[in-house]
């Protein structure tokens, strides 16, 4: 039984497909190539285009049929839950997944991961995503220093990040925090604030 559980935990991380279901993230963080290179090349911001919830379900169903050993679908876009529309899409997709699992069209053990900005998650959205099988969310937190957040043009506050973490910890989804410790204008205090908070969260 121990080895079976160990294998399942390994398969959950390795028997994975990665989906890129939007063309780019438009949030304009100063360090990010996704927006900055695109704008520099085209001369203007590009419209965000993405696959809707029904299209995502078709992709998930097709890849599961082709690879029944599949354990996890990873939505690897920079920001899967972008804005109000992104949150609504995540909720609709979760509802469709729950229906498919109840009907036996998808297995109960099929899980999901996604990347997004933590200030764009809500308690309601995380709750239904957890029920649908999302088990990890990767967040571009970057820093717990407001100075660095402002320098990176993150357009959020430390308090908003903390609220997002609180909502995440309330459900059965593991948060993965992406951190950038230093920046051209950071101070030692900025670094220490982030290190101290990360240690507290571990």
Short mmCIF file of C-alpha atoms in Angstrom, two decimals:
data_model
loop_
_atom_site.label_atom_id
_atom_site.label_comp_id
_atom_site.label_asym_id
_atom_site.label_seq_id
_atom_site.Cartn_x
_atom_site.Cartn_y
_atom_site.Cartn_z
CA UNK A 1 0.00 0.00 0.00
CA UNK A 2 2.84 2.37 0.81
CA UNK A 3 4.45 1.94 -2.61
CA UNK A 4 1.10 2.28 -4.37
CA UNK A 5 0.51 5.60 -2.63
CA UNK A 6 4.07 6.71 -3.36
CA UNK A 7 3.68 5.85 -7.05
CA UNK A 8 0.38 7.72 -7.27
CA UNK A 9 1.99 10.82 -5.76
CA UNK A 10 4.79 10.57 -8.33
CA UNK A 11 2.40 10.00 -11.22
CA UNK A 12 0.40 13.03 -10.13
CA UNK A 13 3.46 15.18 -10.87
CA UNK A 14 4.92 13.35 -13.85
CA UNK A 15 1.95 12.06 -15.84
CA UNK A 16 1.09 15.62 -16.73
CA UNK A 17 0.20 17.58 -19.84
CA UNK A 18 0.82 21.31 -20.12
CA UNK A 19 -1.75 23.50 -21.83
CA UNK A 20 -1.07 27.03 -23.04
CA UNK A 21 -4.57 28.39 -23.62
CA UNK A 22 -4.02 32.13 -24.08
CA UNK A 23 -1.66 34.18 -26.20
CA UNK A 24 -0.10 36.31 -23.44
CA UNK A 25 -0.57 38.10 -20.12
CA UNK A 26 -1.18 41.87 -20.47
CA UNK A 27 -0.39 43.00 -16.91
CA UNK A 28 2.91 44.75 -17.78
CA UNK A 29 5.06 43.65 -14.86
CA UNK A 30 8.41 45.34 -15.49
CA UNK A 31 10.49 42.14 -15.39
CA UNK A 32 8.25 40.05 -17.69
CA UNK A 33 9.01 39.34 -21.34
CA UNK A 34 5.49 38.10 -22.16
CA UNK A 35 4.13 41.63 -22.49
CA UNK A 36 7.22 43.80 -22.89
CA UNK A 37 8.81 41.93 -25.80
CA UNK A 38 5.46 41.62 -27.56
CA UNK A 39 4.74 45.33 -27.31
CA UNK A 40 8.30 46.22 -28.36
CA UNK A 41 7.99 43.99 -31.41
CA UNK A 42 4.49 44.97 -32.52
CA UNK A 43 4.50 48.59 -31.39
CA UNK A 44 1.21 48.23 -29.52
CA UNK A 45 -0.40 46.02 -26.87
CA UNK A 46 -1.87 42.82 -28.34
CA UNK A 47 -5.42 41.76 -27.58
CA UNK A 48 -5.63 38.81 -25.20
CA UNK A 49 -7.13 35.74 -26.89
CA UNK A 50 -7.92 32.53 -25.05
CA UNK A 51 -9.80 29.26 -25.17
CA UNK A 52 -13.20 29.34 -23.44
CA UNK A 53 -14.35 26.86 -20.78
CA UNK A 54 -16.12 24.56 -23.24
CA UNK A 55 -13.04 24.52 -25.46
CA UNK A 56 -10.89 23.65 -22.46
CA UNK A 57 -13.21 20.74 -21.63
CA UNK A 58 -12.88 19.44 -25.18
CA UNK A 59 -9.09 19.59 -24.90
CA UNK A 60 -9.10 17.83 -21.52
CA UNK A 61 -11.46 15.10 -22.69
CA UNK A 62 -9.50 14.49 -25.89
CA UNK A 63 -6.12 14.28 -24.17
CA UNK A 64 -7.51 11.93 -21.51
CA UNK A 65 -8.93 9.62 -24.18
CA UNK A 66 -5.55 9.57 -25.92
CA UNK A 67 -3.61 9.13 -22.67
CA UNK A 68 -5.74 7.36 -20.03
CA UNK A 69 -2.75 7.25 -17.67
CA UNK A 70 -3.01 11.05 -17.37
CA UNK A 71 -3.08 12.35 -13.79
CA UNK A 72 -2.71 16.15 -14.06
CA UNK A 73 -3.50 18.93 -16.52
CA UNK A 74 -1.29 22.00 -15.98
CA UNK A 75 -2.60 25.30 -17.34
CA UNK A 76 0.79 26.87 -17.84
CA UNK A 77 -0.27 30.33 -19.00
CA UNK A 78 1.27 33.22 -17.07
CA UNK A 79 -2.20 34.14 -15.80
CA UNK A 80 -4.96 31.53 -16.10
CA UNK A 81 -7.52 33.45 -14.02
CA UNK A 82 -7.00 36.88 -15.57
CA UNK A 83 -9.60 39.40 -14.39
CA UNK A 84 -13.35 38.91 -14.03
CA UNK A 85 -13.62 36.90 -17.26
CA UNK A 86 -10.76 34.65 -16.22
CA UNK A 87 -12.36 33.93 -12.85
CA UNK A 88 -15.71 33.20 -14.49
CA UNK A 89 -13.99 30.84 -16.95
CA UNK A 90 -12.24 29.00 -14.10
CA UNK A 91 -15.55 28.56 -12.28
CA UNK A 92 -17.36 27.40 -15.42
CA UNK A 93 -14.58 24.94 -16.24
CA UNK A 94 -14.68 23.56 -12.70
CA UNK A 95 -18.44 23.03 -12.97
CA UNK A 96 -17.98 21.21 -16.31
CA UNK A 97 -15.25 19.01 -14.82
CA UNK A 98 -17.45 18.11 -11.85
CA UNK A 99 -20.28 17.17 -14.23
CA UNK A 100 -17.92 15.06 -16.38
CA UNK A 101 -16.54 13.24 -13.35
CA UNK A 102 -20.05 12.57 -12.01
CA UNK A 103 -21.03 11.14 -15.41
CA UNK A 104 -17.92 8.94 -15.57
CA UNK A 105 -16.45 10.81 -18.54
CA UNK A 106 -13.39 11.83 -16.54
CA UNK A 107 -11.81 9.92 -13.63
CA UNK A 108 -12.08 11.25 -10.09
CA UNK A 109 -8.30 11.18 -9.71
CA UNK A 110 -7.69 13.62 -12.59
CA UNK A 111 -6.22 16.80 -11.14
CA UNK A 112 -5.26 20.25 -12.32
CA UNK A 113 -2.65 22.94 -11.74
CA UNK A 114 -2.60 26.56 -12.89
CA UNK A 115 -0.53 29.72 -12.79
CA UNK A 116 -2.05 33.08 -11.91
CA UNK A 117 -1.74 36.31 -9.97
CA UNK A 118 -2.80 35.76 -6.37
CA UNK A 119 -4.81 38.98 -6.21
CA UNK A 120 -7.08 37.64 -8.97
CA UNK A 121 -8.29 34.63 -6.98
CA UNK A 122 -11.42 34.62 -4.82
CA UNK A 123 -12.61 32.32 -2.05
CA UNK A 124 -15.61 31.23 -4.15
CA UNK A 125 -13.45 30.42 -7.16
CA UNK A 126 -10.85 28.48 -5.16
CA UNK A 127 -13.55 26.46 -3.43
CA UNK A 128 -15.08 25.10 -6.62
CA UNK A 129 -11.65 24.65 -8.25
CA UNK A 130 -10.60 22.52 -5.28
CA UNK A 131 -13.74 20.41 -5.61
CA UNK A 132 -13.02 19.90 -9.32
CA UNK A 133 -9.54 18.59 -8.57
CA UNK A 134 -7.19 21.58 -8.71
CA UNK A 135 -4.41 20.67 -6.29
CA UNK A 136 -1.76 23.32 -6.94
CA UNK A 137 -1.83 27.02 -7.85
CA UNK A 138 1.40 28.74 -8.85
CA UNK A 139 1.36 32.41 -7.90
CA UNK A 140 3.61 35.21 -9.12
CA UNK A 141 3.83 36.83 -5.69
CA UNK A 142 7.39 38.12 -6.30
CA UNK A 143 7.75 39.98 -2.98
CA UNK A 144 6.19 40.86 0.36
CA UNK A 145 7.79 44.31 0.24
CA UNK A 146 5.51 47.01 -1.09
CA UNK A 147 8.56 48.87 -2.42
CA UNK A 148 9.49 45.97 -4.70
CA UNK A 149 5.89 45.33 -5.71
CA UNK A 150 5.64 48.96 -6.83
CA UNK A 151 8.97 48.79 -8.64
CA UNK A 152 7.79 45.66 -10.49
CA UNK A 153 4.48 47.36 -11.41
CA UNK A 154 2.51 44.55 -9.76
CA UNK A 155 -0.49 46.85 -9.15
CA UNK A 156 -1.37 45.24 -5.84
CA UNK A 157 -0.71 45.61 -2.14
CA UNK A 158 0.86 43.25 0.38
CA UNK A 159 -2.52 43.14 2.16
CA UNK A 160 -4.18 41.88 -1.03
CA UNK A 161 -1.54 39.17 -1.39
CA UNK A 162 -2.09 38.09 2.21
CA UNK A 163 -5.85 37.89 1.62
CA UNK A 164 -5.28 35.70 -1.41
CA UNK A 165 -3.05 33.38 0.61
CA UNK A 166 -5.66 33.20 3.37
CA UNK A 167 -8.34 32.23 0.83
CA UNK A 168 -6.00 29.62 -0.67
CA UNK A 169 -5.09 28.05 2.67
CA UNK A 170 -8.82 27.65 3.40
CA UNK A 171 -9.14 25.02 0.62
CA UNK A 172 -7.28 21.86 -0.30
CA UNK A 173 -4.99 23.49 -2.88
CA UNK A 174 -1.23 23.82 -2.38
CA UNK A 175 0.07 27.32 -3.16
CA UNK A 176 3.39 27.57 -5.01
CA UNK A 177 4.89 31.02 -4.51
CA UNK A 178 7.24 32.44 -7.13
CA UNK A 179 9.55 34.94 -5.43
CA UNK A 180 12.03 37.48 -6.82
CA UNK A 181 14.25 38.41 -3.88
CA UNK A 182 16.17 41.34 -5.30
CA UNK A 183 15.65 44.17 -7.75
CA UNK A 184 17.72 47.11 -9.03
CA UNK A 185 16.25 49.45 -6.41
CA UNK A 186 15.65 47.10 -3.47
CA UNK A 187 17.15 47.54 -0.02
CA UNK A 188 18.35 44.92 2.45
CA UNK A 189 15.17 45.58 4.43
CA UNK A 190 13.04 44.77 1.38
CA UNK A 191 14.83 41.44 1.02
CA UNK A 192 14.53 40.65 4.72
CA UNK A 193 10.78 41.34 4.79
CA UNK A 194 10.22 38.81 2.01
CA UNK A 195 12.59 36.16 3.43
CA UNK A 196 10.99 36.43 6.88
CA UNK A 197 7.45 36.04 5.46
CA UNK A 198 8.44 33.08 3.30
CA UNK A 199 9.95 31.32 6.33
CA UNK A 200 6.72 31.91 8.25
CA UNK A 201 4.67 30.36 5.44
CA UNK A 202 6.76 27.18 5.09
#
